[in-house]
Short mmCIF file of C-alpha atoms and ligand atoms in Angstrom, two decimals:
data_model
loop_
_atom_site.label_atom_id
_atom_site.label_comp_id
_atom_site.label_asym_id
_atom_site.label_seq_id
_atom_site.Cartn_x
_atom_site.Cartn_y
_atom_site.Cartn_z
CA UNK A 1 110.07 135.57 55.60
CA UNK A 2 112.92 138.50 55.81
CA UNK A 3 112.36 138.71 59.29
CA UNK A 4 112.87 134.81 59.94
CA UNK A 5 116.19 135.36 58.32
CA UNK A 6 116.89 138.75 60.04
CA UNK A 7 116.34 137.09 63.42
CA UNK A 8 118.48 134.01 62.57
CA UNK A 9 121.33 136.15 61.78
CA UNK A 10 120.51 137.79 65.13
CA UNK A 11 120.80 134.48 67.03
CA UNK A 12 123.80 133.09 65.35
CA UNK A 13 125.91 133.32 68.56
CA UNK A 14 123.63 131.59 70.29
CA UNK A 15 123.01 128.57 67.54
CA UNK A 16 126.72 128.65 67.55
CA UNK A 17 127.05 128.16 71.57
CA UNK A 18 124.28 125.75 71.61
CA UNK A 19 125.77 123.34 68.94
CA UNK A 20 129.63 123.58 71.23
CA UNK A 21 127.27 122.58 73.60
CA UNK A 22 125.95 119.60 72.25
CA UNK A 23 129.24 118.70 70.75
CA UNK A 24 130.96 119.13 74.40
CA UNK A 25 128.80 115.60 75.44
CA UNK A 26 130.67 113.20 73.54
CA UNK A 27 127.50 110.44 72.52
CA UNK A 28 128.72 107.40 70.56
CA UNK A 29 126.31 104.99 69.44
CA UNK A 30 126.88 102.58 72.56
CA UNK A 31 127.54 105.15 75.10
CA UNK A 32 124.26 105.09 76.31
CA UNK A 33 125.16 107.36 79.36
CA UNK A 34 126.83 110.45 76.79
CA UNK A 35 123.68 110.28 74.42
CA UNK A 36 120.80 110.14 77.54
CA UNK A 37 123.04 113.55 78.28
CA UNK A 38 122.40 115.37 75.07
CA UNK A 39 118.88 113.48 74.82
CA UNK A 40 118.04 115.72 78.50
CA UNK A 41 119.30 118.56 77.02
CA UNK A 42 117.31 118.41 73.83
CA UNK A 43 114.28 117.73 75.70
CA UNK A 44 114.65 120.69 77.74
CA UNK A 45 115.01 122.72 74.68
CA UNK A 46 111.57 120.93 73.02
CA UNK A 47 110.31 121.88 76.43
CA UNK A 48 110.90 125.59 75.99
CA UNK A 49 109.58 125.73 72.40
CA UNK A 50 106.73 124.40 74.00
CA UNK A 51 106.40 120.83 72.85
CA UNK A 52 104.71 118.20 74.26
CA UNK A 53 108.15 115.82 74.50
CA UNK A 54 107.65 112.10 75.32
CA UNK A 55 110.84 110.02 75.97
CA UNK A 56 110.96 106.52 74.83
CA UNK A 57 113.63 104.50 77.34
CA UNK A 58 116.27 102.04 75.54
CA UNK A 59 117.67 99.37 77.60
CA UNK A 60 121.17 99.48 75.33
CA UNK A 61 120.87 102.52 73.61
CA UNK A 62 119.90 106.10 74.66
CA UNK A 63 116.50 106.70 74.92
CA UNK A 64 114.80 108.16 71.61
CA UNK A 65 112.63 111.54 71.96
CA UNK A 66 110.17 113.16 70.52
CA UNK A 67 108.73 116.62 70.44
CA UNK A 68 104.96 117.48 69.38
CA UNK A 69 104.03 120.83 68.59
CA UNK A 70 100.75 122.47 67.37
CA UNK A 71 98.92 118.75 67.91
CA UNK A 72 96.25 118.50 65.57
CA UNK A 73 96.86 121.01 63.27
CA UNK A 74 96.82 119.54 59.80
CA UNK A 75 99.07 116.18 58.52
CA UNK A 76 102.06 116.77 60.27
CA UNK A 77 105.98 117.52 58.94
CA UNK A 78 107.95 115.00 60.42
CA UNK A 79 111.67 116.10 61.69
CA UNK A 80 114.02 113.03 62.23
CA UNK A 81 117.47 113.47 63.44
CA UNK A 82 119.55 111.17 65.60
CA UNK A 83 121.91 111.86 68.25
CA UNK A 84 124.61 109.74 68.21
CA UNK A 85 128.05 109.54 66.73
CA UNK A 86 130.48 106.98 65.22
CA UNK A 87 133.18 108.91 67.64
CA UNK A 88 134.25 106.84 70.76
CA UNK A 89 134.32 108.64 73.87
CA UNK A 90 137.49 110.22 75.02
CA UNK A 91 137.90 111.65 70.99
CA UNK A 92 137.00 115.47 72.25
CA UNK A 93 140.19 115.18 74.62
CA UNK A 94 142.34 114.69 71.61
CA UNK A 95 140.29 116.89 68.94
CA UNK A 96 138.42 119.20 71.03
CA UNK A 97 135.64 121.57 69.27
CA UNK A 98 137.27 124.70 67.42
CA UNK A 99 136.46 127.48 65.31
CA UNK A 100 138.92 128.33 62.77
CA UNK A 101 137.85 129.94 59.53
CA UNK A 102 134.30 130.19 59.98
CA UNK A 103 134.18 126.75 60.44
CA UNK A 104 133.03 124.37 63.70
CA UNK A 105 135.47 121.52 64.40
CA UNK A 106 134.64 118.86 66.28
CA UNK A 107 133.61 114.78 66.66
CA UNK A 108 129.33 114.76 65.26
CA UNK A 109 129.57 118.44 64.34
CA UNK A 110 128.23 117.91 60.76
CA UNK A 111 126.78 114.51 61.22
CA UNK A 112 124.45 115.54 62.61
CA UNK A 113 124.18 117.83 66.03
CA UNK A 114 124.27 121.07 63.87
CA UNK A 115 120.85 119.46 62.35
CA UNK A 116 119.63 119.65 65.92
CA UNK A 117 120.48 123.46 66.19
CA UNK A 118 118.98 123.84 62.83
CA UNK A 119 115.98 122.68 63.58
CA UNK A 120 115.48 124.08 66.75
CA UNK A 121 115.91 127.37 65.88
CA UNK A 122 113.82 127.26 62.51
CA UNK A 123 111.19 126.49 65.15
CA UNK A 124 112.30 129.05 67.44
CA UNK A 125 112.61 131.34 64.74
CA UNK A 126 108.52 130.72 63.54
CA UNK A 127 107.74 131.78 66.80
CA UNK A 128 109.73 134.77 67.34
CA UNK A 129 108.50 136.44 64.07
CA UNK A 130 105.19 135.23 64.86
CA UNK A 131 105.02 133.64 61.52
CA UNK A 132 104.24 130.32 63.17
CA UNK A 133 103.55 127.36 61.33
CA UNK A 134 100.07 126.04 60.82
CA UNK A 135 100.78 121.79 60.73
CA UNK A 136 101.70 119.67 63.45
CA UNK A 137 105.47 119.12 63.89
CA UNK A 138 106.77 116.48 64.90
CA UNK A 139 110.77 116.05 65.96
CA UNK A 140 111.92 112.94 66.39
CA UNK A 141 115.77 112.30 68.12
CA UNK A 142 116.98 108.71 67.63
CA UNK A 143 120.09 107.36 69.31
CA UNK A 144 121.04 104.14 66.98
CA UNK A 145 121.29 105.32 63.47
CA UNK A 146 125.16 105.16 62.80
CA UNK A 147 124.21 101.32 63.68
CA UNK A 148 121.63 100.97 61.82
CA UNK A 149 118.38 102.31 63.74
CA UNK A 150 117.24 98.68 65.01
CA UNK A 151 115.83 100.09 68.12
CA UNK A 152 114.57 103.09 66.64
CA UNK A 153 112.74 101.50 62.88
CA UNK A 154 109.48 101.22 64.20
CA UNK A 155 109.33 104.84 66.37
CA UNK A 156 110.61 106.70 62.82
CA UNK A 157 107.88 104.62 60.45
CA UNK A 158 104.72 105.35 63.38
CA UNK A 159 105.89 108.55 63.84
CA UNK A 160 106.46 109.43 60.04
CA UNK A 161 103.49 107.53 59.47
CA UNK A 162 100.70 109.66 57.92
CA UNK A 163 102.92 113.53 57.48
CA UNK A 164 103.08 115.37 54.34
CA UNK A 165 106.36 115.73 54.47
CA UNK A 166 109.37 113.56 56.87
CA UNK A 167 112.28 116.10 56.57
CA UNK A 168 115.57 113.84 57.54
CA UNK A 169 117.79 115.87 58.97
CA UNK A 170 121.27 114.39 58.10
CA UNK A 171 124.16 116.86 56.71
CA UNK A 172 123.36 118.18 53.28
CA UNK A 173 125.91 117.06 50.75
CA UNK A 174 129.54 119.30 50.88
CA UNK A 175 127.92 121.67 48.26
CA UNK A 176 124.90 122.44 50.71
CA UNK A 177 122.17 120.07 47.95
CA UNK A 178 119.68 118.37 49.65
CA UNK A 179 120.19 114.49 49.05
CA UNK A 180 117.43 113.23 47.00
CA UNK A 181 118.23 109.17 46.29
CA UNK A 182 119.95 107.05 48.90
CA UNK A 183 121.74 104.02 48.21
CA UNK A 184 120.12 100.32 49.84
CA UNK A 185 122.46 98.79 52.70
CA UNK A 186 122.31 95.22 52.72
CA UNK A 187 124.19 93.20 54.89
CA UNK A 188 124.57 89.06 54.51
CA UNK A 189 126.34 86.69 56.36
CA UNK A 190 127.62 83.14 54.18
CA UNK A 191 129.30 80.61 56.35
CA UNK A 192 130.77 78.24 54.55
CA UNK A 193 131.07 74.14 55.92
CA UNK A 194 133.54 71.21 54.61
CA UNK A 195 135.21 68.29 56.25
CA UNK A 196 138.25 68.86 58.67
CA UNK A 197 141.29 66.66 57.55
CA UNK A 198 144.91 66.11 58.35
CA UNK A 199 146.43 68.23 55.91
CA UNK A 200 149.19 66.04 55.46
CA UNK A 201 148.11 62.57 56.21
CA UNK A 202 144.77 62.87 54.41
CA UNK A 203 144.57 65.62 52.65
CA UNK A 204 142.21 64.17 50.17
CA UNK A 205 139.46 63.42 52.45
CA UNK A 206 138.98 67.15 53.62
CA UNK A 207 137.00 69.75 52.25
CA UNK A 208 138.94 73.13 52.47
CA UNK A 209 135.77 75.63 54.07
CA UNK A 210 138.08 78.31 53.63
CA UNK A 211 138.81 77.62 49.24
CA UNK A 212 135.05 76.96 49.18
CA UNK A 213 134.37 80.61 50.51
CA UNK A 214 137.41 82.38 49.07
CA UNK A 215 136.05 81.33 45.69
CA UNK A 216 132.61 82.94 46.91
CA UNK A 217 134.23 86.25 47.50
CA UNK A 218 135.95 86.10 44.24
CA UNK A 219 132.31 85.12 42.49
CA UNK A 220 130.69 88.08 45.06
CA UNK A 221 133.57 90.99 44.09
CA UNK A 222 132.75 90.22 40.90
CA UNK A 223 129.50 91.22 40.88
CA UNK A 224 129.99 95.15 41.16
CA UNK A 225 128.84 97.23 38.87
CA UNK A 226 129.62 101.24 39.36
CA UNK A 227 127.34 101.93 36.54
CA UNK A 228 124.44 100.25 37.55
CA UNK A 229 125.87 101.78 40.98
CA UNK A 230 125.57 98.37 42.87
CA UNK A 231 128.99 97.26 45.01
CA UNK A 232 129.81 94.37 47.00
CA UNK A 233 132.56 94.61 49.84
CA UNK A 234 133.34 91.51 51.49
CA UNK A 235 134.54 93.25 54.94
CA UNK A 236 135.14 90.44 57.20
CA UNK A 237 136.60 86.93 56.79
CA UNK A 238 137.32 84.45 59.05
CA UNK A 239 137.88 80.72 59.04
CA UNK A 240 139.73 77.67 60.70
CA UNK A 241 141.77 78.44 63.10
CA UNK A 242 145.41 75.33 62.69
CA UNK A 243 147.75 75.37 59.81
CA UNK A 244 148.06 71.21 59.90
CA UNK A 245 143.98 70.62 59.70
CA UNK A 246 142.21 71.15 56.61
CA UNK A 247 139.51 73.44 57.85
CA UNK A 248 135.83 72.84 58.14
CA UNK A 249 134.41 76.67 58.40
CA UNK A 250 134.92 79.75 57.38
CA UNK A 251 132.14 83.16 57.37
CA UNK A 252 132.20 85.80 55.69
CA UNK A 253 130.26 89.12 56.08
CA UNK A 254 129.63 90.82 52.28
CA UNK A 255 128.39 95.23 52.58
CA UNK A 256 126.20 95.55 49.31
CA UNK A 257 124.53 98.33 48.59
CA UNK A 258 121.79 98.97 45.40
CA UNK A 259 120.55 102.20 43.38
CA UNK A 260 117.19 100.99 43.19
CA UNK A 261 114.79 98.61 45.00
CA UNK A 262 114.97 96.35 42.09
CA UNK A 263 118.28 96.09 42.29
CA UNK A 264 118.54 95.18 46.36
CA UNK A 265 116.60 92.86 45.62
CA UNK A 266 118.15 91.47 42.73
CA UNK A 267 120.97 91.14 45.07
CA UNK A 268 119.19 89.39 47.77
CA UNK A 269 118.18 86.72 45.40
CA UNK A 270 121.53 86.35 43.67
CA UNK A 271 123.10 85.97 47.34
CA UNK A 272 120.60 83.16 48.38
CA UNK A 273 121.08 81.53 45.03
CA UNK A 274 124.64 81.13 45.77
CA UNK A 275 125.66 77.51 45.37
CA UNK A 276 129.30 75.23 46.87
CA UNK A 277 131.55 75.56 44.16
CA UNK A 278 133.73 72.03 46.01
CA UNK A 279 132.01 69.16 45.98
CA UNK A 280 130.56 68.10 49.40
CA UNK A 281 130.96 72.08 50.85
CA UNK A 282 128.14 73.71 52.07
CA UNK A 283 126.36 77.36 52.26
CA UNK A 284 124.96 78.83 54.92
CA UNK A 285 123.58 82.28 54.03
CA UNK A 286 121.96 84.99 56.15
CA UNK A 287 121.23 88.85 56.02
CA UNK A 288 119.05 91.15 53.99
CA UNK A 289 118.64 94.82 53.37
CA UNK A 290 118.46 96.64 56.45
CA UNK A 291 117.78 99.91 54.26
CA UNK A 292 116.00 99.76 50.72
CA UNK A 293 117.27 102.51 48.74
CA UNK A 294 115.32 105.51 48.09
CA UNK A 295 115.13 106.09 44.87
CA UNK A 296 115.38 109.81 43.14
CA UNK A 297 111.74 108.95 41.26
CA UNK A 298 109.35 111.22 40.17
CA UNK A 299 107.71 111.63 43.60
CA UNK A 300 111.03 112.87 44.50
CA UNK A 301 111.72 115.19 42.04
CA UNK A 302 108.09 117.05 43.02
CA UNK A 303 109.08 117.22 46.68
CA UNK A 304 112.54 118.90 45.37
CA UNK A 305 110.12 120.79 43.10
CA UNK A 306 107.99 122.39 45.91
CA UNK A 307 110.92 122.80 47.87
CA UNK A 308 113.49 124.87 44.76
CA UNK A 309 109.43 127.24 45.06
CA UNK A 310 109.69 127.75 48.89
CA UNK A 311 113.47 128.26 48.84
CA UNK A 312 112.98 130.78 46.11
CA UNK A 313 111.10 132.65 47.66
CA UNK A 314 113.77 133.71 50.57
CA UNK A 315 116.45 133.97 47.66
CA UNK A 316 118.13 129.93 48.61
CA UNK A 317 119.13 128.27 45.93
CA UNK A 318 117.90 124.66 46.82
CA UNK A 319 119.63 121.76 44.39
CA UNK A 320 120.12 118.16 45.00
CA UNK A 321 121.83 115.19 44.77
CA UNK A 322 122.48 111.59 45.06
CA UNK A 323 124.21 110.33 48.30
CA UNK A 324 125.49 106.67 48.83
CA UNK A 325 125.31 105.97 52.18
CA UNK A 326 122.27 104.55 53.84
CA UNK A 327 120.09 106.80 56.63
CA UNK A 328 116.42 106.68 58.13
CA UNK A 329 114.98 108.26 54.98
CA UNK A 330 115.10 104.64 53.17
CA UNK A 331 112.32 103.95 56.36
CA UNK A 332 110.08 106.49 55.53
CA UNK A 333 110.09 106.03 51.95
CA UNK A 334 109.83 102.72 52.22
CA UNK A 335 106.40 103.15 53.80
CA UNK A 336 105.49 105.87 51.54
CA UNK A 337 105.72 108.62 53.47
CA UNK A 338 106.71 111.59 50.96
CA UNK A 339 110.73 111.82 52.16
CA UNK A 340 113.53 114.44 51.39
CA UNK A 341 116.80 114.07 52.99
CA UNK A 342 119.64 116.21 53.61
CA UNK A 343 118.47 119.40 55.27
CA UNK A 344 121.07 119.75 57.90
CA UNK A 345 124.64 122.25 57.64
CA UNK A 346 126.99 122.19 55.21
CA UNK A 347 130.25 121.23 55.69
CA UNK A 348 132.37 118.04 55.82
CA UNK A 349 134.05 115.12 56.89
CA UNK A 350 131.21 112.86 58.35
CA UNK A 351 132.78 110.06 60.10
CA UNK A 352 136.17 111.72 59.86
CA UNK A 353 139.13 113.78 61.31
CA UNK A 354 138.29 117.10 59.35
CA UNK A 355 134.66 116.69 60.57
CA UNK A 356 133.00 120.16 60.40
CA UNK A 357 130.29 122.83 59.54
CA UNK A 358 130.39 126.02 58.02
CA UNK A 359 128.97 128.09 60.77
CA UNK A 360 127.36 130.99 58.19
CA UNK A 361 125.16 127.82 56.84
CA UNK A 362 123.24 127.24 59.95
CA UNK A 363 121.50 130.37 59.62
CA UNK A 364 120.19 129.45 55.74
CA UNK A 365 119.47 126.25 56.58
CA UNK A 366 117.56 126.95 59.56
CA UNK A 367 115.94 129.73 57.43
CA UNK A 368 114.99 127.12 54.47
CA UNK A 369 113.79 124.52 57.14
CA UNK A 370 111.53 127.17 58.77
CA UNK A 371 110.09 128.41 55.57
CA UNK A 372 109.07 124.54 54.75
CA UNK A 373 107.62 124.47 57.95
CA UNK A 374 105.08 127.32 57.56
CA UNK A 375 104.66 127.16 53.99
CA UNK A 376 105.03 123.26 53.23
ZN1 ZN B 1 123.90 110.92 60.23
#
């Protein structure tokens, strides 16, 4: 496996040029236009790795792709990466990619187009060397997941279905450990219903929508617990609309997110169960957990197990880590395909101004992803 590393170290110019490539097409979540762009080039690349690529067209979103390589050839590895950003278009004109330091600046750097370098080149890198890898690969690019992957849910569990391993591809945690438990996202929406009123001439006849649900955030707030590591954030709050009416409605939109799948769905209950503290108010309550966590249990701990072996054996040090924000890995777990998250560069940032990658970690993480891939 020297020589995979030897020839990564060889091509780092060129996994650097690639990734200011894909960074230079800006591709924001609803900009289907930017992410069809880098979903073209990626293809092409597939194409020249010589993949089998099929694209799957979107009608809002960019259209998801996936490369198949070696078909047949043992249960597959499953890659899944996504292509879009949180970053609107026009951010590159005022923070345009730079290298300063040995690190890559730039809007989706680290979350996650390095991952796509990364795992092109671990690929390219297999074949070079002639090292190959002996199981079907399969590399899946979304183009929803910073909303949530509801276009792309079903592709990632049929394609994931079935593979010994689906390696998720986001950034590895700012220390460079793989992320081995992902917190639940659950989102719910409680509307809240009273009686409109003059608020002066009868005031006692209305019921105030907007007390009824303020007490319901209070009651929801409440309810966090950093040591069982489960949070509630009501986000967004709106309701009537007239200072001199009592108001009938108000809705609210509560972010919780759980440790465990025990816990998600102790919150899912405990939301439902919610009852009108005013008399005559009413609940409406929608939502549910888009992602079920996934848990660090000890199927998780064997994968990291197997991996600490491979990684060992081309001198990386392979640790890991909880993360707390939701990605496609609570998908595959969820189905029980045997999930490890966090393989992409390390650097830091996601989501933010300082967004970037250490450029010298492309090479060992393209190195560790290549050695799962032949000796996995
Ligand atoms: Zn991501």
């Amino acid at each position: 496996m020297e020589q995979i590393r030897q020839y990564l170290n060889n091509q780092l110019q060129e996994m650097t040029d690639l990734l200011a490539q894909i960074v230079g097409i800006e591709s924001n979540t609803v900009d289907k236009a930017g992410v069809d762009r880098v979903g073209r080039l990626l293809s092409l690349e597939l194409r020249r790795l010589g993949a089998t690529v099929t694209e799957f067209p979107q009608g809002a979103y960019g259209n998801h792709i996936l490369g198949v390589l070696n078909a047949g050839g043992g249960s597959p590895i499953t890659l899944i990466l996504h292509m879009d950003t949180v970053h609107p278009a026009g951010t590159l004109a005022r923070r345009p990619t730079r290298l300063d330091d040995g690190k890559l600046y730039g809007p989706g750097v680290y979350d996650m187009k390095a991952s796509h370098v990364i795992a092109l080149f671990a690929i390219r890198a297999l074949q070079a060397t002639g090292i190959g890898h002996s199981r079907e690969v399969r590399v899946l690019f979304t183009s929803d997941e910073e909303v949530g992957s509801l276009s792309s849910r079903h592709l990632i569990e049929e394609t994931a279905r079935g593979s010994t391993l689906a390696m998720v591809m986001e950034p590895a945690l700012p220390d460079g450990r793989l992320k081995s438990s992902r917190k639940g996202v659950g989102d719910f929406q409680i509307t809240a219903r009273g009686r409109a009123s003059h608020a002066g001439a009868e005031h006692q006849k209305g019921i105030n929508a907007v007390e009824e649900l303020a007490r319901q955030v209070i009651r929801l707030q409440a309810l966090t617990d950093y040591s069982r590591g489960i949070t509630f954030s009501v986000g967004d709050f709106k309701g009537g609309g007239v200072s001199n009416v009592v108001p009938d409605f108000a809705a609210l939109i509560v972010d919780t997110r759980a440790m465990t799948i025990e816990d998600a769905a102790w919150i899912t209950r405990t939301i439902y169960s919610l009852q009108p503290v005013l008399p005559g108010a009413t609940l409406e309550i929608q939502g549910e957990f888009n992602r079920l966590p996934m848990e660090c249990n000890a199927e998780r701990l064997a994968i990291v197990e197997r991996i600490q072996a491979i990684g060992n054996a081309i001198g990386i040090t392979v640790d890991h880590g909880p993360s707390g924000g939701g990605s496609d890995a609570s998908f595959t777990s969820a189905i029980g395909v045997p999930t490890m998250d966090g393989f992409g560069a390390v650097g830091d940032g996601a989501h933010a101004v300082h967004e970037h990658v250490v450029v010298s970690s492309l090479v060992e993480r393209s190195a560790l992803c290549a050695a799962i891939l032949s000796n996995y």
